[in-house]
Short mmCIF file of C-alpha atoms and ligand atoms in Angstrom, two decimals:
data_model
loop_
_atom_site.label_atom_id
_atom_site.label_comp_id
_atom_site.label_asym_id
_atom_site.label_seq_id
_atom_site.Cartn_x
_atom_site.Cartn_y
_atom_site.Cartn_z
CA UNK V 274 2.26 143.12 37.98
CA UNK V 275 0.22 141.82 41.07
CA UNK V 276 1.39 142.10 44.60
CA UNK V 277 2.21 139.16 46.48
CA UNK V 278 -0.81 137.88 48.79
CA UNK V 279 -0.02 137.56 52.41
CA UNK V 280 1.06 133.63 52.24
CA UNK V 281 3.08 135.00 49.48
CA UNK V 282 1.53 132.77 46.50
CA UNK V 283 0.83 135.99 44.86
CA UNK V 284 -2.65 135.98 42.64
CA UNK V 285 -1.52 133.65 40.23
CA UNK V 286 -0.81 131.13 43.01
CA UNK V 287 -3.70 132.15 44.43
CA UNK V 288 -5.97 131.31 41.60
CA UNK V 289 -4.32 128.41 40.59
CA UNK V 290 -4.77 126.83 44.32
CA UNK V 291 -8.79 127.17 43.95
CA UNK V 292 -8.29 125.94 40.42
CA UNK V 293 -7.21 122.80 42.26
CA UNK V 294 -9.24 122.81 44.98
CA UNK V 295 -12.35 122.74 42.58
CA UNK V 296 -11.38 120.19 40.47
CA UNK V 297 -10.54 118.48 43.38
CA UNK V 298 -14.21 119.13 44.83
CA UNK V 299 -16.08 118.37 41.05
CA UNK V 300 -13.70 114.90 41.27
CA UNK V 301 -15.15 113.94 45.15
CA UNK V 302 -18.75 114.99 44.49
CA UNK V 303 -19.59 114.28 41.01
CA UNK V 304 -16.50 111.74 40.16
CA UNK V 305 -15.34 113.73 37.15
CA UNK V 306 -11.75 113.89 37.23
CA UNK V 307 -10.22 116.81 35.20
CA UNK V 308 -7.56 117.18 37.35
CA UNK V 309 -4.68 116.24 34.97
CA UNK V 310 -5.75 117.92 31.85
CA UNK V 311 -3.81 121.00 30.45
CA UNK V 312 -4.18 123.91 33.10
CA UNK V 313 -3.94 126.62 29.99
CA UNK V 314 -6.99 125.42 28.74
CA UNK V 315 -8.73 124.44 31.77
CA UNK V 316 -7.99 127.98 32.74
CA UNK V 317 -9.67 129.65 29.86
CA UNK V 318 -12.60 127.32 30.24
CA UNK V 319 -13.31 127.92 33.80
CA UNK V 320 -12.58 131.68 33.40
CA UNK V 321 -15.57 131.57 30.44
CA UNK V 322 -17.63 129.59 33.03
CA UNK V 323 -17.01 132.31 35.61
CA UNK V 324 -18.30 135.08 33.61
CA UNK V 325 -21.06 133.42 32.35
CA UNK V 326 -22.41 132.73 35.95
CA UNK V 327 -21.60 136.18 36.78
CA UNK V 328 -19.13 134.97 39.26
CA UNK V 329 -15.43 136.52 40.00
CA UNK V 330 -13.16 133.69 41.95
CA UNK V 331 -12.86 130.30 41.18
CA UNK V 332 -13.85 129.91 44.70
CA UNK V 333 -17.34 131.19 44.38
CA UNK V 334 -17.80 129.09 41.15
CA UNK V 335 -16.64 125.95 43.16
CA UNK V 336 -19.62 127.02 45.85
CA UNK V 337 -22.53 127.00 42.89
CA UNK V 338 -20.93 124.21 41.15
CA UNK V 339 -21.32 121.90 44.77
CA UNK V 340 -24.61 122.79 45.80
CA UNK V 341 -26.40 123.15 42.16
CA UNK V 342 -25.87 120.17 39.42
CA UNK V 343 -27.18 122.18 36.34
CA UNK V 344 -23.89 124.95 36.86
CA UNK V 345 -21.96 121.43 37.40
CA UNK V 346 -23.59 120.39 33.42
CA UNK V 347 -22.65 123.17 32.57
CA UNK V 348 -19.35 123.48 32.97
CA UNK V 349 -18.98 119.79 32.38
CA UNK V 350 -19.86 120.77 28.72
CA UNK V 351 -17.57 123.72 28.74
CA UNK V 352 -14.58 121.56 30.10
CA UNK V 353 -14.93 118.87 27.68
CA UNK V 354 -14.93 120.82 24.82
CA UNK V 355 -17.47 119.27 21.97
CA UNK V 356 -16.05 120.39 18.42
CA UNK V 357 -16.46 117.98 15.90
CA UNK V 358 -17.12 117.32 12.21
CA UNK V 359 -18.12 114.88 9.71
CA UNK V 360 -14.74 113.64 7.71
CA UNK V 361 -12.76 116.38 9.77
CA UNK V 362 -9.16 116.29 8.79
CA UNK V 363 -10.30 114.19 5.66
CA UNK V 364 -6.41 113.21 4.62
CA UNK V 365 -7.04 110.80 7.68
CA UNK V 366 -9.72 108.92 6.35
CA UNK V 367 -7.77 108.78 2.78
CA UNK V 368 -4.92 107.19 4.91
CA UNK V 369 -7.60 104.87 6.77
CA UNK V 370 -8.45 103.77 3.67
CA UNK V 371 -5.39 103.25 2.46
CA UNK V 372 -3.62 101.60 4.85
CA UNK V 373 -6.01 100.03 7.95
CA UNK V 374 -8.93 99.03 5.71
CA UNK V 375 -7.03 96.70 4.16
CA UNK V 376 -5.94 95.27 7.16
CA UNK V 377 -8.84 95.03 8.62
CA UNK V 378 -10.33 93.00 5.57
CA UNK V 379 -8.06 90.16 7.31
CA UNK V 380 -10.56 89.99 9.96
CA UNK V 381 -14.02 87.89 9.95
CA UNK V 382 -15.27 90.53 12.68
CA UNK V 383 -13.82 93.56 13.63
CA UNK V 384 -14.72 95.58 17.20
CA UNK V 385 -13.28 99.56 16.71
CA UNK V 386 -13.80 102.20 19.79
CA UNK V 387 -14.15 105.61 19.16
CA UNK V 388 -13.01 107.07 22.36
CA UNK V 389 -13.95 110.95 23.02
CA UNK V 390 -16.93 110.56 19.93
CA UNK V 391 -18.40 113.67 21.10
CA UNK V 392 -21.86 114.62 19.13
CA UNK V 393 -21.05 111.28 16.59
CA UNK V 394 -20.00 113.41 13.68
CA UNK V 395 -16.68 110.78 13.62
CA UNK V 396 -18.31 107.72 14.07
CA UNK V 397 -21.02 108.52 11.16
CA UNK V 398 -17.94 109.22 8.56
CA UNK V 399 -16.33 106.15 10.02
CA UNK V 400 -20.18 104.28 9.40
CA UNK V 401 -20.19 105.92 5.78
CA UNK V 402 -16.50 104.77 4.92
CA UNK V 403 -16.64 101.24 6.45
CA UNK V 404 -19.81 100.48 4.38
CA UNK V 405 -18.51 101.55 1.43
CA UNK V 406 -15.48 99.64 2.06
CA UNK V 407 -18.31 96.91 2.02
CA UNK V 408 -17.01 96.44 6.01
CA UNK V 409 -19.37 97.79 7.92
CA UNK V 410 -21.82 94.26 8.61
CA UNK V 411 -18.95 92.52 9.92
CA UNK V 412 -18.09 95.39 12.21
CA UNK V 413 -19.15 96.53 15.91
CA UNK V 414 -18.58 100.40 16.32
CA UNK V 415 -18.22 100.72 20.39
CA UNK V 416 -18.84 105.09 20.57
CA UNK V 417 -17.60 106.23 23.80
CA UNK V 418 -17.84 110.02 25.70
CA UNK V 419 -17.22 111.02 29.08
CA UNK V 420 -20.07 113.33 27.64
CA UNK V 421 -23.41 112.33 28.42
CA UNK V 422 -25.47 115.18 26.26
CA UNK V 423 -23.43 114.76 23.51
CA UNK V 424 -23.79 111.10 23.62
CA UNK V 425 -28.07 111.97 23.26
CA UNK V 426 -27.04 113.92 19.77
CA UNK V 427 -24.67 111.27 18.38
CA UNK V 428 -27.16 108.50 18.65
CA UNK V 429 -30.67 110.78 17.23
CA UNK V 430 -27.98 111.48 14.29
CA UNK V 431 -29.81 115.37 13.04
CA UNK V 432 -26.89 117.58 12.49
CA UNK V 433 -27.34 121.34 11.22
CA UNK V 434 -28.64 121.14 7.42
CA UNK V 435 -25.67 124.13 6.94
CA UNK V 436 -23.26 122.12 7.74
CA UNK V 437 -23.87 119.51 4.82
CA UNK V 438 -22.16 121.47 2.66
CA UNK V 439 -18.68 121.83 4.13
CA UNK V 440 -18.90 118.35 4.74
CA UNK V 441 -20.06 117.12 1.45
CA UNK V 442 -16.65 118.41 0.39
CA UNK V 443 -14.77 116.61 3.47
CA UNK V 444 -16.54 113.58 2.65
CA UNK V 445 -15.09 113.66 -1.02
CA UNK V 446 -11.74 114.86 0.10
CA UNK V 447 -11.60 111.92 2.07
CA UNK V 448 -11.78 109.91 -1.06
CA UNK V 449 -15.90 109.23 -0.68
CA UNK V 450 -17.37 107.77 -4.00
CA UNK V 451 -20.70 108.44 -3.47
CA UNK V 452 -23.08 111.16 -3.59
CA UNK V 453 -23.20 112.44 0.63
CA UNK V 454 -26.47 113.22 -0.16
CA UNK V 455 -28.06 109.73 0.14
CA UNK V 456 -26.89 109.67 3.53
CA UNK V 457 -29.51 111.79 5.31
CA UNK V 458 -33.37 113.37 4.40
CA UNK V 459 -33.99 116.77 5.54
CA UNK V 460 -35.81 116.03 8.71
CA UNK V 461 -36.61 117.41 12.00
CA UNK V 462 -35.23 121.24 10.79
CA UNK V 463 -31.71 119.27 10.52
CA UNK V 464 -30.19 116.25 8.40
CA UNK V 465 -31.46 112.98 9.49
CA UNK V 466 -28.82 110.75 8.68
CA UNK V 467 -29.80 106.93 7.71
CA UNK V 468 -30.55 104.73 10.56
CA UNK V 469 -28.66 101.80 8.76
CA UNK V 470 -25.38 104.00 10.25
CA UNK V 471 -25.55 103.49 13.63
CA UNK V 472 -26.84 99.89 13.47
CA UNK V 473 -23.65 98.40 14.21
CA UNK V 474 -23.21 101.09 16.93
CA UNK V 475 -23.02 100.89 20.33
CA UNK V 476 -22.68 104.61 22.41
CA UNK V 477 -22.01 104.52 26.19
CA UNK V 478 -20.97 106.45 28.54
CA UNK V 479 -17.32 105.82 29.20
CA UNK V 480 -14.45 107.97 31.19
CA UNK V 481 -11.27 108.01 30.21
CA UNK V 482 -9.74 108.86 33.11
CA UNK V 483 -11.52 106.51 35.74
CA UNK V 484 -12.93 103.91 34.04
CA UNK V 485 -11.30 100.90 32.53
CA UNK V 486 -10.77 98.60 29.66
CA UNK V 487 -14.16 97.05 28.61
CA UNK V 488 -13.50 95.17 26.01
CA UNK V 489 -11.00 94.26 23.45
CA UNK V 490 -10.53 95.89 20.00
CA UNK V 491 -8.37 95.70 16.33
CA UNK V 492 -9.05 99.30 15.87
CA UNK V 493 -8.96 102.28 18.65
CA UNK V 494 -9.75 106.25 17.07
CA UNK V 495 -8.95 108.38 19.53
CA UNK V 496 -8.60 111.97 17.94
CA UNK V 497 -8.69 115.87 19.47
CA UNK V 498 -9.00 114.49 23.01
CA UNK V 499 -5.74 113.65 24.68
CA UNK V 500 -4.80 117.36 23.45
CA UNK V 501 -6.76 118.33 26.88
CA UNK V 502 -4.45 116.30 28.99
CA UNK V 503 -1.49 116.68 30.54
CA UNK V 504 1.28 114.32 30.11
CA UNK V 505 0.91 111.79 32.75
CA UNK V 506 -2.79 111.25 32.08
CA UNK V 507 -2.24 111.27 28.48
CA UNK V 508 0.16 108.02 29.48
CA UNK V 509 -2.52 106.84 31.24
CA UNK V 510 -4.91 106.98 28.66
CA UNK V 511 -2.26 105.71 26.17
CA UNK V 512 -2.32 102.63 28.61
CA UNK V 513 -5.63 101.92 28.62
CA UNK V 514 -5.64 101.72 24.67
CA UNK V 515 -2.86 99.23 25.41
CA UNK V 516 -4.57 96.91 27.55
CA UNK V 517 -7.72 96.93 25.29
CA UNK V 518 -5.85 96.79 21.26
CA UNK V 519 -5.11 93.10 20.20
CA UNK V 520 -1.33 92.37 18.90
CA UNK V 521 -1.03 94.07 15.71
CA UNK V 522 -4.63 96.26 16.62
CA UNK V 523 -4.39 99.41 15.07
CA UNK V 524 -4.13 103.42 16.78
CA UNK V 525 -5.55 106.10 15.08
CA UNK V 526 -4.83 109.76 17.35
CA UNK V 527 -4.61 112.41 14.73
CA UNK V 528 -2.41 114.70 13.37
CA UNK V 529 -2.49 116.62 16.73
CA UNK V 530 -1.15 113.78 18.72
CA UNK V 531 1.57 111.56 19.06
CA UNK V 532 3.13 108.47 20.48
CA UNK V 533 6.57 110.34 20.51
CA UNK V 534 8.54 110.52 23.82
CA UNK V 535 5.82 108.64 25.25
CA UNK V 536 6.69 105.05 27.14
CA UNK V 537 4.89 103.14 24.16
CA UNK V 538 7.02 104.32 21.27
CA UNK V 539 8.37 101.14 21.31
CA UNK V 540 5.37 99.37 20.90
CA UNK V 541 3.82 100.69 17.96
CA UNK V 542 5.22 100.75 14.56
CA UNK V 543 4.08 103.91 12.66
CA UNK V 544 1.57 102.78 9.52
CA UNK V 545 1.41 106.67 8.76
CA UNK V 546 4.13 109.50 10.23
CA UNK V 547 1.33 112.51 9.33
CA UNK V 548 -1.84 111.27 10.29
CA UNK V 549 -0.38 109.54 12.99
CA UNK V 550 -2.13 105.61 12.30
CA UNK V 551 0.06 103.05 14.70
CA UNK V 552 -0.08 99.74 14.71
CA UNK V 553 0.72 97.98 17.85
CA UNK V 554 3.98 95.16 17.21
CA UNK V 555 4.36 94.73 21.59
C1 LIG Q 619 -12.73 117.73 20.60
S1 LIG Q 619 -13.51 116.77 20.91
C2 LIG Q 619 -13.49 115.59 19.53
C3 LIG Q 619 -14.65 114.73 18.68
C4 LIG Q 619 -13.82 113.57 17.55
N1 LIG Q 619 -12.85 112.79 18.41
C5 LIG Q 619 -13.25 114.55 16.98
O1 LIG Q 619 -11.63 114.20 16.37
O2 LIG Q 619 -14.12 115.47 16.07
C6 LIG Q 619 -13.47 115.79 22.33
C7 LIG Q 619 -14.17 115.00 23.05
O3 LIG Q 619 -13.70 113.92 24.04
C8 LIG Q 619 -14.21 113.68 25.39
N2 LIG Q 619 -13.52 113.99 26.49
C9 LIG Q 619 -12.77 114.83 26.78
N3 LIG Q 619 -12.60 114.35 28.44
C10 LIG Q 619 -13.33 112.87 28.17
C11 LIG Q 619 -12.69 111.95 29.33
N4 LIG Q 619 -12.20 111.81 30.19
N5 LIG Q 619 -13.60 110.45 28.44
C12 LIG Q 619 -14.14 110.37 27.18
N6 LIG Q 619 -14.59 111.45 26.59
C13 LIG Q 619 -13.78 112.33 27.49
C14 LIG Q 619 -15.17 115.36 25.23
O4 LIG Q 619 -16.44 115.12 25.99
C15 LIG Q 619 -15.52 115.24 23.77
O5 LIG Q 619 -16.43 115.19 23.15
#
């Protein structure tokens, strides 16, 4: 057990205080607000950055972050957790094809927001699915992320060639009907995806914590993003989505997130309880 410090908070209390001060400093100086991210995951990521920078305390990390924007950039990459893949959780796409595509067909034109799109694999997957369903030409996808570096990768549309086998499997399990290799060519040391897949896509930086609604959407996808937020921040972001969805618009959260026990439970009907696909009804 650790010795209590002089003010009685103990080492853990002290570290919590240092984390709060660091997050406050990052917010005030750089405008990135991680203050309501889930504490356990935050702590792990900060420790990883401290180790990589050869620093022993969170306070020393704060010092580096405030005086060296490059350290801030590296920290941002750690905190924003960009893991993603094409046709991730294929069952989500199967459900989207079955339950959401028929609803989207009823609109002459649809706007879809992919919030927290990371390096774009989800966006290319969605574009492929919509083009196979004959809907892509009348869709505009707004793909946003807090992290400018991953958005650059998304725009470039070059993904590791050695991932293509896994992505082909995902694509087929997601209900893909063509040869996946039709969508890319081997170039620039990777798989360059067809430019047509991003013709109707707008990539833009947007911070779900601090930026406001910017359009009205028929569907919003936000998967594997809010798991990193605490309950009050999740509610804030759900409020933003509610404000941004048309009546009867679709909210796709994926199987890790839920509207259950949130302030919005009553305002949506469940289209798929497992894949957490909802429709706004109030
Ligand atoms: C784990 S990835 C999920 C990517 C993709 N949606 C998927 O399911 O594969 C989480 C993404 O959320 C982004 N993110 C984290 N906090 C954010 C915020 N406040 N505003 C916008 N994006 C955020 C991260 O930069 C990261 O790219």
